Amino acid sequence: MEYMGIEPGRLHFSWISSAESTKFVDVVNKVTAAVKALGPNNNYLKTMAKVA
Amino acid sequence: MSAYIDKIKEISNRLLKESKVDMVIGFRKGTVPMMNEPCFAKTPQDVDNFVWDSNCGINLANYLTNREEKIGIIAKGCDSRNIVTHIIENKIKRDRLVIIGVPCKAMIDRHKIETMFETEIQDVIEADDKIIVKGDGFEKTLNKSDVLQENCAICIHRNPVKHDEVVGDPVEEQKDVDRYEDVRKIEAMPPEEKWRYFDDLISACIRCYACRNACPLCYCHTCFVDESRPQWVGKSQDPIDTRTFHFLRAYHCSGRCTDCGACERACPMGIKVRRFTKKLEKDCLDLFGWEAGMTLEERPPLDTYRSDDPDEFIK
Ligand code: SF4
Ligand code: SF4
């Protein structure tokens, strides 16, 4: 994904067991902070007008 | 080349006569220059149509999927690797096949040659390492080595990896080729530039799916792009829909693509679609030491688990 231009830090992978609630919270916080820091992903907006 | 053709015909006729196969899949001359087409020969008359030259870039493994008959198939180096991949993926049984190997002397790039001339090319003749291009009021001789398909120029597996028959002596494999110069260049770009690079690359795409159809790996009954319930990807020509198609198509080929170039050859718009698949091919080599279709004994990296699989990206 980074090869085709997604900024590093926008896509995250994690392996969390259903028993690891604290890790889950921690990862979610880190991911949201990292993505917020990058700002909105305008690349993925559709630019062509919608036709009904 | 004519020695290859004689041998192809001789082997095909023998296999058909001895009922070793029900048909032989090979090439015949196309209706326009530089476009040989697949030919399914069941009789000696059909076999007479077989040709071999530098316009046999279509990957014939594409025509094997789920076939039941006994088949003889003409295979270049890359085709043979896709046949191996087909066998591994249970798309064809090894014992239904007689692989007729062709040590490959590289294919020519029809897009490149077409763009060299203003008007229509009417005839392309091959003589050793020269290509003579003829049209209305012009005739030009090109060096074959200057107009090779990009994937052929960097190919390191020209000899078929598996074959039951072979039409000539092995050709010398290219050594010290830098296979991934283009990929490294893209890898080195900052994100915005990468994004723009691929926007430009696919801007001419008309979503005809010829690239997908030409690829032996794309044999799914209903491709994700054709599905509408659920609809995985937008069907418009919005750049983001087109991009989604391209990178998903490439992902589906990871660990399987042999860089045969059939996709790029098929594209009517001359889009370099291998820029997507080559990255994954490079990653498979770097991360798993894997080259697709080289052996029947090993499972591909994407359907095996090894405890030392790289996983630094998982946090
Ligand atoms: S993706 Fe293209 S180069 Fe790769 S196997 Fe398919 S047709 Fe060949
Ligand atoms: S063959 Fe070319 S134009 Fe057609 S979908 Fe593929 S890249 Fe697009």
Coordinates of C-alpha atoms and ligand atoms in Angstrom, one line a residue:
Chain A
M1 CA 0.0 0.0 0.0
E2 CA 2.8 2.4 0.8
Y3 CA 4.3 1.5 -2.6
M4 CA 1.4 3.1 -4.3
G5 CA 1.4 6.2 -2.2
I6 CA -0.5 5.6 1.1
E7 CA 1.5 7.5 3.7
P8 CA 3.4 5.4 6.3
G9 CA 1.3 5.5 9.5
R10 CA -2.1 5.4 7.9
L11 CA -2.4 1.7 7.7
H12 CA -1.8 -0.4 10.9
F13 CA -1.7 -4.1 11.6
S14 CA -2.0 -5.6 15.0
W15 CA -2.6 -9.0 16.5
I16 CA -4.7 -8.8 19.7
S17 CA -6.3 -11.6 21.5
S18 CA -9.8 -11.2 22.8
A19 CA -8.3 -11.4 26.3
E20 CA -6.0 -8.5 25.7
S21 CA -8.3 -5.6 26.5
T22 CA -5.6 -3.3 27.7
K23 CA -3.5 -3.9 24.5
F24 CA -6.6 -3.2 22.4
V25 CA -7.2 0.2 24.1
D26 CA -3.6 1.0 23.8
V27 CA -3.4 0.1 20.1
V28 CA -6.7 2.0 19.3
N29 CA -5.3 5.1 21.0
K30 CA -2.0 4.9 19.1
V31 CA -3.7 4.3 15.8
T32 CA -6.2 7.1 16.1
A33 CA -3.4 9.5 17.2
A34 CA -1.2 8.5 14.3
V35 CA -4.0 8.8 11.8
K36 CA -5.2 12.1 13.2
A37 CA -1.7 13.5 12.9
L38 CA -1.7 12.7 9.2
G39 CA -5.0 14.5 8.7
P40 CA -7.8 13.6 6.3
N41 CA -7.1 11.1 3.5
N42 CA -8.2 13.2 0.6
N43 CA -6.7 10.8 -1.9
Y44 CA -9.6 8.4 -1.4
L45 CA -12.3 10.9 -2.2
K46 CA -14.1 10.3 -5.5
T47 CA -13.7 13.2 -7.8
M48 CA -16.1 12.2 -10.5
A49 CA -19.6 13.5 -10.3
K50 CA -22.2 10.9 -9.3
V51 CA -24.7 10.0 -12.0
A52 CA -27.9 8.7 -10.8
Chain B
M1 CA 12.7 -20.1 -35.7
S2 CA 11.7 -22.4 -38.6
A3 CA 13.5 -25.3 -36.9
Y4 CA 11.3 -24.6 -33.8
I5 CA 8.2 -24.7 -36.0
D6 CA 9.1 -27.9 -37.7
K7 CA 9.8 -29.5 -34.3
I8 CA 6.5 -28.2 -32.8
K9 CA 4.6 -29.6 -35.7
E10 CA 6.4 -32.9 -35.6
I11 CA 5.9 -33.4 -31.9
S12 CA 2.2 -32.3 -32.1
N13 CA 1.4 -34.6 -34.9
R14 CA 3.1 -37.5 -33.1
L15 CA 1.2 -36.9 -29.9
L16 CA -2.1 -36.6 -31.7
K17 CA -1.5 -39.7 -33.8
E18 CA -0.5 -41.8 -30.9
S19 CA -3.6 -40.5 -29.0
K20 CA -1.3 -39.3 -26.2
V21 CA -3.3 -36.0 -26.2
D22 CA -6.8 -34.9 -27.5
M23 CA -5.5 -31.6 -28.6
V24 CA -2.4 -29.4 -28.7
I25 CA -2.6 -25.8 -27.7
G26 CA -0.2 -23.6 -29.6
F27 CA 0.0 -20.4 -31.7
R28 CA -1.2 -19.5 -35.2
K29 CA -0.7 -16.4 -37.1
G30 CA -3.0 -13.6 -36.1
T31 CA -5.1 -11.4 -38.4
V32 CA -3.0 -8.3 -37.6
P33 CA 0.8 -8.1 -37.4
M34 CA 2.5 -9.0 -34.1
M35 CA -0.6 -10.6 -32.7
N36 CA -0.3 -14.4 -32.9
E37 CA -3.3 -16.1 -31.4
P38 CA -3.9 -19.3 -29.5
C39 CA -4.8 -22.3 -31.7
F40 CA -6.3 -25.5 -30.4
A41 CA -5.2 -28.3 -32.8
K42 CA -7.1 -31.5 -32.9
T43 CA -6.1 -32.7 -36.4
P44 CA -3.0 -32.7 -38.5
Q45 CA -4.6 -29.9 -40.6
D46 CA -4.9 -27.7 -37.5
V47 CA -1.3 -28.5 -36.6
D48 CA -0.3 -27.1 -40.1
N49 CA -1.3 -23.7 -38.8
F50 CA 1.1 -23.7 -35.9
V51 CA 3.7 -21.0 -36.0
W52 CA 6.5 -19.8 -33.7
D53 CA 8.2 -16.4 -33.8
S54 CA 8.6 -13.4 -31.5
N55 CA 4.9 -12.6 -31.3
C56 CA 3.9 -15.5 -29.1
G57 CA 3.7 -13.4 -26.0
I58 CA 0.3 -14.7 -24.9
N59 CA 0.5 -17.0 -22.0
L60 CA -1.1 -20.3 -23.0
A61 CA -1.4 -21.6 -19.5
N62 CA -4.5 -19.3 -19.4
Y63 CA -6.3 -21.9 -21.6
L64 CA -5.8 -24.8 -19.3
T65 CA -8.0 -23.9 -16.4
N66 CA -10.2 -26.8 -15.3
R67 CA -9.8 -28.7 -18.5
E68 CA -10.5 -32.4 -18.5
E69 CA -9.0 -33.5 -21.8
K70 CA -5.5 -34.7 -22.3
I71 CA -3.7 -31.7 -23.6
G72 CA -0.3 -31.0 -25.2
I73 CA 0.7 -27.4 -24.6
I74 CA 3.5 -25.3 -26.0
A75 CA 5.3 -23.5 -23.2
K76 CA 7.9 -20.8 -23.0
G77 CA 9.9 -20.4 -19.8
C78 CA 7.2 -18.2 -18.2
D79 CA 4.3 -20.3 -19.5
S80 CA 5.9 -23.4 -17.9
R81 CA 6.0 -21.6 -14.6
N82 CA 2.4 -20.6 -14.8
I83 CA 1.5 -24.3 -15.7
V84 CA 3.4 -25.3 -12.5
T85 CA 1.3 -22.7 -10.6
H86 CA -1.9 -24.1 -12.2
I87 CA -0.9 -27.6 -11.1
I88 CA -0.1 -26.5 -7.5
E89 CA -3.5 -24.7 -7.4
N90 CA -5.4 -27.8 -8.6
K91 CA -6.5 -26.1 -11.8
I92 CA -5.1 -28.8 -14.0
K93 CA -3.7 -32.3 -13.4
R94 CA -0.1 -33.0 -14.2
D95 CA -1.0 -36.3 -15.8
R96 CA -3.4 -34.7 -18.2
L97 CA -0.6 -32.6 -19.7
V98 CA 2.2 -33.1 -22.1
I99 CA 4.3 -30.0 -21.8
I100 CA 6.1 -29.1 -25.0
G101 CA 8.9 -26.8 -23.9
V102 CA 10.2 -24.0 -26.1
P103 CA 13.5 -22.5 -25.0
C104 CA 12.5 -18.9 -25.4
K105 CA 14.4 -16.3 -27.4
A106 CA 12.3 -13.4 -26.1
M107 CA 9.2 -11.7 -27.5
I108 CA 8.9 -8.3 -29.1
D109 CA 7.0 -5.4 -27.7
R110 CA 4.1 -4.6 -30.0
H111 CA 3.2 -1.4 -28.1
K112 CA 6.7 -0.1 -28.5
I113 CA 6.9 -0.9 -32.2
E114 CA 3.5 0.6 -32.9
T115 CA 4.4 3.9 -31.3
M116 CA 7.5 4.1 -33.4
F117 CA 5.4 4.6 -36.6
E118 CA 2.9 7.2 -37.5
T119 CA 0.8 5.1 -39.7
E120 CA -0.5 1.6 -39.6
I121 CA 1.9 -1.3 -39.7
Q122 CA 1.0 -3.8 -42.3
D123 CA 3.6 -6.5 -42.0
V124 CA 6.4 -7.4 -39.6
I125 CA 9.0 -9.9 -40.7
E126 CA 11.7 -11.5 -38.6
A127 CA 15.1 -12.4 -39.8
D128 CA 17.5 -13.6 -37.1
D129 CA 18.0 -10.7 -34.8
K130 CA 16.4 -8.1 -37.1
I131 CA 12.8 -7.1 -37.3
I132 CA 11.6 -5.6 -40.6
V133 CA 8.5 -3.4 -40.2
K134 CA 6.5 -2.6 -43.3
G135 CA 3.6 -0.2 -43.9
D136 CA 2.2 2.1 -46.6
G137 CA 5.2 3.7 -48.1
F138 CA 7.7 2.7 -45.4
E139 CA 10.0 -0.1 -44.5
K140 CA 12.3 -0.1 -41.5
T141 CA 14.7 -2.6 -40.0
L142 CA 15.0 -2.7 -36.3
N143 CA 17.3 -4.6 -34.0
K144 CA 15.2 -7.2 -32.1
S145 CA 17.2 -6.5 -28.9
D146 CA 16.0 -2.8 -29.0
V147 CA 12.3 -3.7 -29.1
L148 CA 12.0 -6.6 -26.6
Q149 CA 9.0 -6.8 -24.3
E150 CA 10.2 -5.3 -21.0
N151 CA 9.7 -8.5 -19.1
C152 CA 11.7 -10.5 -21.7
A153 CA 14.6 -8.1 -21.5
I154 CA 15.0 -8.8 -17.8
C155 CA 13.9 -12.5 -17.9
I156 CA 16.2 -15.0 -16.2
H157 CA 14.1 -18.1 -16.8
R158 CA 13.8 -18.5 -20.6
N159 CA 14.1 -22.3 -20.5
P160 CA 10.9 -24.1 -19.5
V161 CA 11.2 -25.4 -15.9
K162 CA 9.1 -28.5 -16.6
H163 CA 8.7 -30.2 -19.9
D164 CA 8.0 -33.6 -21.4
E165 CA 9.1 -32.8 -24.9
V166 CA 11.4 -30.0 -26.0
V167 CA 11.7 -28.3 -29.4
G168 CA 15.4 -27.3 -29.2
D169 CA 18.6 -27.0 -27.1
P170 CA 18.4 -24.9 -24.0
V171 CA 19.1 -21.2 -24.6
E172 CA 21.6 -19.4 -22.4
E173 CA 20.0 -17.7 -19.4
Q174 CA 20.7 -14.0 -18.9
K175 CA 23.0 -13.3 -15.9
D176 CA 23.4 -10.2 -13.8
V177 CA 20.2 -8.6 -14.8
D178 CA 18.8 -5.9 -12.6
R179 CA 15.2 -7.0 -12.5
Y180 CA 13.8 -4.4 -10.2
E181 CA 15.3 -1.0 -11.2
D182 CA 11.9 0.5 -11.9
V183 CA 10.4 -0.8 -8.6
R184 CA 13.3 0.6 -6.6
K185 CA 12.8 4.0 -8.3
I186 CA 9.2 4.1 -7.2
E187 CA 10.0 2.8 -3.7
A188 CA 12.4 5.8 -3.3
M189 CA 9.7 8.4 -4.0
P190 CA 7.9 10.3 -1.2
P191 CA 4.3 9.3 -0.7
E192 CA 2.7 12.1 -2.7
E193 CA 4.9 11.4 -5.7
K194 CA 4.1 7.7 -5.6
W195 CA 0.4 8.6 -5.5
R196 CA 0.8 10.8 -8.5
Y197 CA 3.0 8.3 -10.3
F198 CA 0.3 5.7 -10.2
D199 CA -2.4 8.2 -11.0
D200 CA -0.5 9.0 -14.2
L201 CA 0.3 5.4 -14.9
I202 CA -3.4 4.3 -15.0
S203 CA -5.0 7.5 -16.2
A204 CA -5.7 6.0 -19.6
C205 CA -7.2 2.8 -18.3
I206 CA -10.7 2.2 -19.7
R207 CA -11.5 -0.7 -17.3
C208 CA -11.8 -3.2 -20.2
Y209 CA -10.2 -5.9 -18.0
A210 CA -8.1 -7.3 -20.9
C211 CA -5.2 -7.4 -18.5
R212 CA -7.1 -9.6 -16.2
N213 CA -8.5 -11.8 -18.9
A214 CA -5.0 -12.4 -20.4
C215 CA -3.6 -13.5 -17.0
P216 CA -3.6 -17.3 -16.3
L217 CA -3.8 -16.5 -12.6
C218 CA -7.2 -14.7 -13.0
Y219 CA -9.4 -17.7 -13.2
C220 CA -12.0 -17.0 -10.6
H221 CA -15.5 -17.9 -11.6
T222 CA -16.7 -14.4 -10.8
C223 CA -14.0 -11.8 -10.5
F224 CA -14.2 -9.3 -7.5
V225 CA -14.7 -6.5 -10.0
D226 CA -17.7 -8.1 -11.6
E227 CA -19.5 -8.9 -8.4
S228 CA -22.3 -6.7 -7.5
R229 CA -23.6 -8.3 -4.3
P230 CA -21.6 -7.3 -2.5
Q231 CA -19.9 -4.8 -4.7
W232 CA -16.3 -4.7 -3.6
V233 CA -15.1 -1.9 -5.9
G234 CA -16.8 0.9 -7.8
K235 CA -17.4 0.2 -11.4
S236 CA -16.9 3.8 -12.6
Q237 CA -13.8 5.3 -14.2
D238 CA -13.2 7.5 -11.2
P239 CA -9.5 7.3 -10.6
I240 CA -9.9 5.8 -7.2
D241 CA -12.1 3.0 -8.5
T242 CA -9.6 2.3 -11.2
R243 CA -6.8 2.3 -8.7
T244 CA -8.6 0.0 -6.4
F245 CA -9.1 -2.5 -9.3
H246 CA -5.4 -2.3 -10.1
F247 CA -3.9 -2.8 -6.7
L248 CA -6.4 -5.5 -5.8
R249 CA -5.7 -7.4 -9.0
A250 CA -2.0 -7.2 -8.2
Y251 CA -2.5 -8.5 -4.7
H252 CA -4.4 -11.5 -6.0
C253 CA -1.4 -12.3 -8.1
S254 CA 1.2 -12.0 -5.3
G255 CA 3.4 -15.1 -4.9
R256 CA 1.9 -16.4 -8.2
C257 CA 2.9 -13.9 -10.8
T258 CA 5.7 -15.1 -13.1
D259 CA 6.1 -11.7 -14.8
C260 CA 5.2 -13.3 -18.1
G261 CA 4.0 -9.9 -19.4
A262 CA 0.7 -11.2 -20.9
C263 CA -1.3 -8.5 -19.0
E264 CA 0.8 -5.7 -20.3
R265 CA 0.8 -7.1 -23.8
A266 CA -3.0 -7.3 -23.8
C267 CA -3.7 -3.8 -22.7
P268 CA -5.1 -1.8 -25.5
M269 CA -4.0 1.4 -23.9
G270 CA -0.4 0.4 -23.4
I271 CA -0.5 0.7 -19.6
K272 CA 2.5 -0.7 -17.8
V273 CA 0.4 -2.8 -15.4
R274 CA 3.5 -4.9 -14.4
R275 CA 4.6 -1.9 -12.2
F276 CA 2.0 -3.2 -9.7
T277 CA 2.7 -6.9 -9.9
K278 CA 6.5 -6.5 -10.0
K279 CA 6.6 -4.9 -6.6
L280 CA 4.8 -8.0 -5.1
E281 CA 7.1 -10.3 -7.0
K282 CA 10.1 -8.5 -5.6
D283 CA 8.7 -8.6 -2.1
C284 CA 8.1 -12.3 -2.4
L285 CA 11.7 -12.8 -3.5
D286 CA 13.2 -10.5 -0.8
L287 CA 11.0 -11.7 2.1
F288 CA 10.4 -15.4 1.3
G289 CA 13.1 -16.2 -1.3
W290 CA 10.3 -17.2 -3.5
E291 CA 10.0 -17.2 -7.3
A292 CA 6.6 -18.4 -8.5
G293 CA 6.2 -21.6 -10.5
M294 CA 9.7 -23.0 -10.2
T295 CA 8.9 -26.2 -8.4
L296 CA 6.0 -28.6 -7.8
E297 CA 7.5 -29.7 -4.4
E298 CA 7.1 -26.5 -2.4
R299 CA 3.9 -24.6 -1.4
P300 CA 3.8 -20.9 -2.2
P301 CA 4.6 -18.5 0.7
L302 CA 1.0 -17.2 0.9
D303 CA -0.5 -20.6 1.7
T304 CA 2.1 -21.8 4.2
Y305 CA 3.0 -20.7 7.7
R306 CA 6.6 -20.6 8.9
S307 CA 7.5 -19.4 12.4
D308 CA 10.2 -17.2 10.8
D309 CA 7.8 -15.4 8.5
P310 CA 8.6 -11.7 8.6
D311 CA 6.0 -9.9 10.8
E312 CA 7.6 -6.6 11.8
F313 CA 4.6 -4.8 10.4
I314 CA 2.2 -6.3 13.0
K315 CA 2.2 -4.2 16.1
Ligands
SF4_1 S1 -0.1 -10.6 -13.6 FE1 0.6 -10.3 -15.7 S2 2.8 -10.8 -15.6 FE2 1.8 -11.7 -13.8 S3 1.2 -13.8 -14.4 FE3 -0.6 -12.5 -14.7 S4 -0.4 -11.9 -16.9 FE4 1.6 -12.7 -16.3
SF4_2 S1 -6.1 -3.9 -20.1 FE1 -5.4 -1.8 -19.8 S2 -7.2 -0.5 -20.2 FE2 -7.9 -2.6 -19.9 S3 -8.4 -2.7 -17.6 FE3 -6.3 -3.4 -17.9 S4 -5.0 -1.6 -17.6 FE4 -7.1 -0.9 -18.0

